[in-house]
Short mmCIF file of C-alpha atoms in Angstrom, two decimals:
data_model
loop_
_atom_site.label_atom_id
_atom_site.label_comp_id
_atom_site.label_asym_id
_atom_site.label_seq_id
_atom_site.Cartn_x
_atom_site.Cartn_y
_atom_site.Cartn_z
CA SER B 6 0.20 -0.33 0.10
CA ARG B 7 1.30 3.73 -0.77
CA SER B 8 2.24 5.77 2.54
CA ARG B 9 0.65 8.92 2.77
CA SER B 10 3.05 12.19 2.66
CA ILE B 11 3.55 14.44 5.12
CA PRO B 12 3.24 18.29 4.53
CA PHE B 13 5.91 20.32 5.23
CA ILE B 14 4.26 23.31 6.68
CA ILE B 15 5.61 26.90 8.24
CA PRO B 16 3.84 27.35 11.14
CA PRO B 17 1.45 31.00 11.34
CA THR B 18 4.61 32.16 14.19
CA LEU B 19 6.95 32.56 10.90
CA HIS B 20 4.62 34.19 8.99
CA GLY B 21 6.00 38.07 9.72
CA ARG B 22 9.42 36.82 7.89
CA ASP B 23 10.32 38.18 4.67
CA TRP B 24 10.87 35.83 1.95
CA ILE B 25 12.97 36.46 -1.37
CA ASN B 26 11.03 34.90 -4.48
CA LEU B 27 14.15 32.43 -6.13
CA THR B 28 12.17 30.67 -8.62
CA ASN B 29 8.47 30.00 -8.70
CA GLU B 30 8.78 26.85 -6.37
CA GLU B 31 12.05 28.47 -4.23
CA HIS B 32 12.33 30.42 -1.57
CA VAL B 33 14.87 31.56 1.23
CA GLN B 34 14.40 33.21 4.34
CA GLU B 35 15.95 36.42 5.48
CA ASP B 36 15.71 38.44 8.78
CA SER B 37 13.38 40.47 9.31
CA ASP B 38 12.31 42.84 12.23
CA PRO B 39 10.40 41.04 15.15
CA CYS B 40 8.12 44.18 15.91
CA ALA B 41 7.34 44.39 12.63
CA ILE B 42 3.76 43.78 11.95
CA PRO B 43 3.21 40.73 9.98
CA GLN B 44 2.84 40.82 6.05
CA ALA B 45 1.30 38.74 3.98
CA GLY B 46 2.00 35.44 3.90
CA PRO B 47 4.45 33.83 0.51
CA ARG B 48 3.16 33.86 -3.11
CA SER B 49 0.46 31.88 -4.34
CA SER B 50 2.64 28.71 -5.58
CA PHE B 51 2.12 28.14 -1.36
CA HIS B 52 -0.67 26.33 -0.07
CA SER B 53 -2.58 27.84 2.72
CA LEU B 54 -3.31 25.30 5.66
CA ALA B 55 -5.11 26.57 8.58
CA GLY B 56 -3.11 29.94 9.18
CA ALA B 57 -0.13 27.91 8.34
CA TYR B 58 1.91 27.04 4.49
CA VAL B 59 2.57 24.17 2.77
CA LEU B 60 5.91 24.28 1.87
CA GLY B 61 6.11 20.85 0.17
CA ILE B 62 5.48 17.33 1.32
CA ILE B 63 7.51 14.47 3.17
CA ASN B 64 8.27 10.66 2.40
CA PRO B 65 8.27 8.91 5.17
CA GLU B 66 9.53 5.86 2.74
CA LEU B 67 12.35 7.75 2.76
CA TYR B 68 13.32 7.72 5.77
CA LYS B 69 12.80 4.49 7.49
CA PHE B 70 16.02 1.68 8.36
CA PRO B 71 16.66 -1.24 6.34
CA GLU B 72 14.53 -3.83 7.18
CA ASP B 73 16.55 -6.69 9.46
CA LYS B 74 14.20 -9.80 8.11
CA SER B 75 16.94 -12.46 9.46
CA GLU B 76 14.66 -12.47 12.52
CA THR B 77 11.68 -12.85 10.83
CA ASP B 78 11.56 -14.70 7.56
CA PHE B 79 12.78 -18.32 8.48
CA PRO B 80 12.42 -21.11 5.00
CA GLU B 81 10.26 -23.77 5.61
CA GLY B 82 11.93 -26.72 6.54
CA ASN B 83 14.32 -24.66 9.34
CA ILE B 84 15.49 -26.33 12.17
CA GLY B 85 17.00 -23.30 13.88
CA ARG B 86 19.24 -20.31 13.38
CA LEU B 87 22.29 -19.67 14.60
CA TRP B 88 24.35 -15.71 15.44
CA PHE B 89 27.08 -15.20 16.19
CA SER B 90 30.48 -12.91 15.22
CA LEU B 91 34.12 -13.06 14.95
CA GLU B 92 37.30 -10.54 15.43
CA TYR B 93 40.71 -11.17 14.79
CA GLU B 94 43.46 -9.62 17.33
CA GLN B 95 46.46 -9.96 14.89
CA GLU B 96 49.34 -9.10 17.72
CA SER B 97 48.16 -11.50 20.22
CA GLU B 98 46.58 -14.59 17.48
CA ARG B 99 43.63 -14.60 18.66
CA LEU B 100 40.17 -15.66 16.84
CA LEU B 101 37.20 -14.07 19.12
CA VAL B 102 34.13 -15.92 18.81
CA SER B 103 30.95 -14.94 20.41
CA LEU B 104 28.37 -16.85 20.31
CA ILE B 105 25.07 -14.45 20.20
CA LYS B 106 21.95 -16.28 20.16
CA LEU B 107 19.84 -19.52 18.42
CA ARG B 108 15.95 -19.06 17.24
CA LYS B 109 13.34 -21.00 16.20
CA LEU B 110 14.83 -24.23 17.70
CA GLN B 111 13.00 -27.41 16.65
CA PRO B 112 13.55 -29.73 19.64
CA PRO B 113 12.26 -33.33 20.40
CA ASP B 114 10.77 -32.49 23.61
CA ASP B 115 8.00 -28.84 24.65
CA SER B 116 10.67 -27.79 27.01
CA CYS B 117 14.41 -27.14 25.70
CA SER B 118 17.59 -26.55 27.60
CA VAL B 119 20.35 -26.00 24.76
CA PHE B 120 24.51 -25.70 24.62
CA VAL B 121 26.73 -25.19 22.44
CA LYS B 122 30.11 -27.18 21.20
CA ILE B 123 32.77 -25.15 18.96
CA TYR B 124 35.36 -26.58 17.84
CA LEU B 125 38.30 -24.76 15.51
CA LEU B 126 38.99 -27.98 12.21
CA PRO B 127 40.43 -29.56 11.40
CA ASP B 128 40.98 -30.16 15.15
CA GLU B 129 37.66 -32.13 16.35
CA ARG B 130 39.68 -33.36 19.52
CA SER B 131 39.62 -30.34 21.06
CA TYR B 132 36.51 -27.93 22.06
CA LEU B 133 34.85 -24.91 24.00
CA GLN B 134 31.62 -25.40 25.62
CA SER B 135 29.12 -22.86 26.31
CA LYS B 136 26.54 -22.23 29.22
CA THR B 137 23.17 -24.27 29.39
CA LYS B 138 20.66 -22.10 28.36
CA ARG B 139 17.09 -23.71 30.23
CA LYS B 140 13.63 -23.51 29.59
CA THR B 141 13.83 -22.00 26.08
CA LEU B 142 13.22 -22.29 22.35
CA ASN B 143 15.74 -19.03 21.34
CA PRO B 144 18.27 -18.82 24.09
CA GLN B 145 19.77 -15.40 24.28
CA PHE B 146 24.28 -16.57 24.63
CA ASP B 147 26.25 -13.85 24.44
CA GLU B 148 29.05 -15.49 25.39
CA ASN B 149 32.95 -14.94 24.03
CA PHE B 150 35.74 -17.40 23.29
CA VAL B 151 39.12 -17.43 22.53
CA PHE B 152 41.16 -19.71 20.06
CA GLN B 153 44.86 -19.21 20.14
CA VAL B 154 45.26 -19.76 16.07
CA SER B 155 48.28 -18.42 13.82
CA SER B 156 47.67 -15.73 11.46
CA LYS B 157 49.26 -17.86 8.66
CA VAL B 158 46.74 -21.10 9.41
CA LEU B 159 43.43 -19.12 9.99
CA LEU B 160 42.28 -18.56 6.65
CA GLN B 161 42.77 -22.57 6.29
CA ARG B 162 41.02 -22.96 9.42
CA THR B 163 36.43 -23.60 9.79
CA LEU B 164 34.33 -22.71 12.73
CA LYS B 165 32.02 -25.57 13.64
CA PHE B 166 29.11 -25.07 15.16
CA LEU B 167 26.89 -28.07 17.22
CA VAL B 168 24.30 -27.51 18.74
CA TYR B 169 22.53 -29.89 21.55
CA HIS B 170 19.55 -30.86 23.53
CA VAL B 171 19.72 -31.58 27.12
CA ASP B 172 16.49 -33.72 28.60
CA LYS B 173 15.58 -34.53 31.89
CA GLN B 174 17.54 -37.75 32.18
CA LYS B 175 20.51 -35.79 30.72
CA LYS B 176 21.42 -37.43 27.57
CA HIS B 177 22.08 -34.86 24.51
CA HIS B 178 20.53 -34.55 21.31
CA PHE B 179 21.65 -33.36 18.55
CA LEU B 180 19.91 -30.81 16.86
CA GLY B 181 21.31 -28.76 14.45
CA GLN B 182 25.50 -27.86 13.19
CA VAL B 183 27.13 -24.74 11.50
CA THR B 184 30.06 -25.15 9.26
CA PHE B 185 31.72 -21.73 8.69
CA PRO B 186 35.35 -21.53 7.04
CA LEU B 187 37.68 -18.57 7.43
CA LYS B 188 39.31 -18.50 3.96
CA ASN B 189 36.77 -16.01 3.13
CA GLU B 190 36.97 -13.53 5.08
CA THR B 191 38.27 -10.70 5.98
CA LEU B 192 39.32 -10.85 9.74
CA THR B 193 41.44 -7.75 11.47
CA ASP B 194 40.73 -5.73 15.11
CA ASP B 195 38.75 -3.60 14.00
CA ASN B 196 36.61 -5.95 12.10
CA LYS B 197 34.18 -7.46 13.86
CA LEU B 198 31.98 -9.58 11.53
CA VAL B 199 28.12 -10.97 13.10
CA ILE B 200 26.89 -13.66 11.20
CA TRP B 201 24.35 -15.41 10.83
CA ARG B 202 23.70 -19.24 9.31
CA ASP B 203 21.00 -21.73 9.29
CA LEU B 204 21.20 -25.46 11.12
CA GLU B 205 22.01 -28.65 9.20
CA LYS B 206 21.29 -32.13 10.07
CA GLU B 207 23.89 -33.75 10.54
CA ASN B 208 24.21 -37.13 7.73
CA LEU B 209 23.49 -39.54 10.10
CA GLU B 210 24.25 -42.31 7.25
CA PRO B 211 27.83 -43.98 8.54
CA PRO B 212 30.80 -42.92 5.86
CA SER B 213 30.94 -44.48 2.03
CA GLU B 214 33.98 -46.52 1.80
CA TYR B 215 35.96 -43.65 0.13
CA GLY B 216 33.96 -41.07 2.27
CA ASP B 217 31.58 -38.86 0.91
CA ILE B 218 31.07 -35.45 -0.31
CA GLN B 219 27.67 -32.65 0.03
CA PHE B 220 27.76 -30.38 -2.83
CA SER B 221 24.88 -28.23 -3.99
CA LEU B 222 23.48 -27.95 -8.10
CA SER B 223 21.64 -25.36 -9.62
CA TYR B 224 20.90 -24.21 -13.09
CA ASN B 225 19.81 -20.88 -14.38
CA ASP B 226 17.92 -21.88 -17.78
CA TYR B 227 17.11 -18.16 -18.52
CA LEU B 228 21.35 -17.33 -18.17
CA GLY B 229 22.75 -20.94 -18.78
CA ARG B 230 24.82 -20.83 -16.30
CA LEU B 231 25.11 -24.55 -14.35
CA THR B 232 26.16 -23.72 -10.37
CA VAL B 233 27.86 -26.07 -7.84
CA VAL B 234 28.48 -24.90 -4.03
CA VAL B 235 30.98 -27.42 -2.69
CA LEU B 236 30.00 -27.41 1.11
CA ARG B 237 32.22 -30.65 2.62
CA ALA B 238 33.19 -34.27 2.53
CA LYS B 239 33.69 -36.53 5.82
CA GLY B 240 35.22 -39.87 5.87
CA LEU B 241 37.66 -39.57 3.50
CA LYS B 242 40.65 -41.99 3.85
CA LEU B 243 43.67 -39.73 3.69
CA GLN B 244 47.53 -40.81 2.42
CA GLU B 245 49.76 -40.56 5.34
CA GLU B 246 48.45 -37.85 7.49
CA SER B 247 50.96 -36.11 9.07
CA HIS B 248 52.79 -35.72 5.48
CA ALA B 249 50.17 -34.68 3.99
CA VAL B 250 49.63 -30.95 2.94
CA GLY B 251 46.07 -30.30 1.96
CA VAL B 252 42.68 -31.68 0.96
CA TYR B 253 41.03 -30.08 -2.25
CA VAL B 254 37.81 -30.58 -4.65
CA LYS B 255 38.08 -30.39 -8.38
CA VAL B 256 34.92 -29.46 -10.68
CA SER B 257 35.07 -30.98 -14.13
CA LEU B 258 32.30 -29.96 -16.88
CA MET B 259 32.29 -32.55 -19.35
CA ASN B 260 30.26 -32.88 -22.31
CA HIS B 261 29.82 -36.27 -24.45
CA ASN B 262 32.33 -37.64 -22.11
CA LYS B 263 34.62 -34.64 -23.54
CA PHE B 264 36.63 -32.76 -20.92
CA ILE B 265 35.77 -29.03 -21.77
CA LYS B 266 37.09 -26.84 -17.85
CA SER B 267 37.80 -27.72 -14.60
CA LYS B 268 37.88 -25.24 -11.79
CA LYS B 269 39.30 -26.23 -8.26
CA THR B 270 38.71 -25.07 -4.64
CA ALA B 271 40.95 -24.35 -1.78
CA SER B 272 43.57 -26.40 0.21
CA VAL B 273 42.61 -27.88 2.98
CA PRO B 274 45.11 -29.20 5.49
CA GLY B 275 44.61 -32.76 6.54
CA SER B 276 41.26 -33.16 7.99
CA LEU B 277 39.09 -36.21 7.63
CA SER B 278 36.08 -33.92 7.33
CA PRO B 279 37.22 -30.78 5.01
CA ALA B 280 34.75 -27.81 4.60
CA TYR B 281 34.81 -25.86 1.60
CA ASN B 282 31.59 -23.47 0.69
CA GLU B 283 32.75 -22.63 -2.96
CA THR B 284 30.26 -21.58 -5.22
CA PHE B 285 31.75 -22.49 -8.88
CA SER B 286 29.90 -21.61 -12.35
CA PHE B 287 29.80 -23.12 -16.01
CA LYS B 288 28.27 -21.72 -19.31
CA VAL B 289 25.82 -24.71 -19.71
CA ASP B 290 22.66 -24.31 -22.78
CA GLN B 291 19.93 -25.93 -21.99
CA THR B 292 20.35 -27.88 -25.11
CA GLU B 293 23.51 -30.19 -23.57
CA LEU B 294 22.11 -30.76 -20.76
CA ASP B 295 21.70 -33.99 -21.59
CA THR B 296 24.58 -34.49 -22.85
CA ALA B 297 26.62 -33.11 -20.05
CA SER B 298 28.34 -33.74 -17.13
CA LEU B 299 29.82 -32.42 -13.95
CA SER B 300 32.65 -35.09 -12.13
CA LEU B 301 34.17 -33.79 -8.69
CA SER B 302 37.22 -35.53 -7.33
CA VAL B 303 38.23 -35.23 -4.08
CA LEU B 304 42.45 -34.89 -4.06
CA GLN B 305 45.01 -34.88 -1.43
CA SER B 306 47.72 -33.16 -2.98
CA ILE B 307 51.18 -34.92 -0.83
CA LYS B 308 54.57 -33.06 -0.21
CA GLY B 309 57.82 -34.53 -2.48
CA GLU B 310 54.58 -37.05 -4.11
CA LYS B 311 52.42 -36.94 -6.90
CA THR B 312 48.55 -36.01 -6.74
CA HIS B 313 45.89 -38.93 -4.85
CA LEU B 314 42.99 -39.06 -5.77
CA LEU B 315 40.57 -40.09 -2.58
CA GLY B 316 37.31 -40.35 -4.67
CA ARG B 317 35.39 -39.15 -7.34
CA VAL B 318 31.80 -38.39 -8.19
CA VAL B 319 29.33 -37.79 -11.47
CA VAL B 320 26.46 -36.15 -11.30
CA GLY B 321 24.66 -36.14 -14.70
CA PRO B 322 21.96 -37.71 -17.35
CA PHE B 323 21.08 -41.48 -17.25
CA MET B 324 23.52 -41.08 -20.08
CA TYR B 325 26.23 -41.05 -17.45
CA ALA B 326 24.71 -41.78 -14.03
CA ARG B 327 22.71 -43.68 -12.29
CA GLY B 328 20.62 -43.44 -8.52
CA LYS B 329 21.14 -40.66 -6.32
CA GLU B 330 23.78 -39.08 -8.83
CA LEU B 331 21.09 -39.13 -11.27
CA GLU B 332 18.46 -38.06 -9.08
CA HIS B 333 20.31 -34.82 -7.84
CA TRP B 334 20.74 -33.47 -11.70
CA ASN B 335 17.26 -34.61 -12.31
CA GLU B 336 15.84 -32.77 -8.77
CA MET B 337 18.05 -29.50 -10.49
CA ILE B 338 16.34 -29.39 -13.99
CA SER B 339 13.18 -29.59 -12.07
CA LYS B 340 13.40 -26.56 -9.92
CA PRO B 341 15.36 -24.49 -11.96
CA LYS B 342 18.05 -21.52 -9.54
CA GLU B 343 16.46 -23.52 -7.00
CA LEU B 344 19.87 -24.99 -5.04
CA VAL B 345 19.32 -28.76 -4.71
CA LYS B 346 21.80 -29.85 -1.89
CA ARG B 347 22.72 -33.61 -1.71
CA TRP B 348 25.59 -36.26 0.05
CA HIS B 349 27.01 -38.55 -2.62
CA ALA B 350 29.62 -41.30 -1.99
CA LEU B 351 32.82 -41.29 -3.63
CA CYS B 352 33.88 -44.13 -5.71
CA HIS B 353 37.38 -44.63 -6.04
CA SER B 354 37.14 -46.21 -9.99
CA THR B 355 39.51 -43.70 -12.33
#
């Protein structure tokens, strides 16, 4: 609905001022003798309103602050949303993490007692833990945590938040998680980032023989653009972990089994469950969707040795894929412009 405009007026007490006509629509005020007898009002380009004079109108829409929809817009199937902030102290090499709040949790019971574990991957053995907030689906934490981490490896690290509910028998129930790679962020002493992310369910299926990879697919039929978001991998079988340089994912576009183009994620130091959150786009005409396919290879580079293939998955049409890989491709086509996210088992066939 259209907002009503607000008149901008001259009060009657100011009618005794002298006005200089600049143009038909512009006037400026000049000081005059305050004891002078009030003169006639301004020229006829102004409108009289109960003894006052309307200079123009103000549009209230121009003075509104942008609305923060992060507390109100929750997608269908949402299991909760987490807010946190980040800051990095260069001199002391400390990563400051503030756990702010959670909203719209979906617990197994009516009442909910919540705590959060915070990891700095690839270290999966140690973590920091919040206090427990009792009987609330919208806990407010406002707690600060510190990780000691060198600036040289900071951007290779990933924050992981695990959210749990404690029931009356003191059993812990997993509610959701957030993984946040730091590689794309500018973290400085004077740059405090406030971030929110939706919780994700954990993939409870046991890892496949060679591990699993999670990624999203999207196709924009108007732009002819195929987008891949490489999210994370888990259960990888690393070669000689102590000498590992890193693990990365290579995404290759094929057409009629002919190589077209490939792109790589950044390398994550030898983690069994690396997180990436990197987006790649390829130009693919709509007429090529029946003959194109994507190959995602998880590779480990080792010092002084060649790169090792840890596993691969191919998604595409019936010509190249079956099962979950074919389903993922078909769902992407049936939901244009929408990101479709799935886990896939890695295979070791070359």
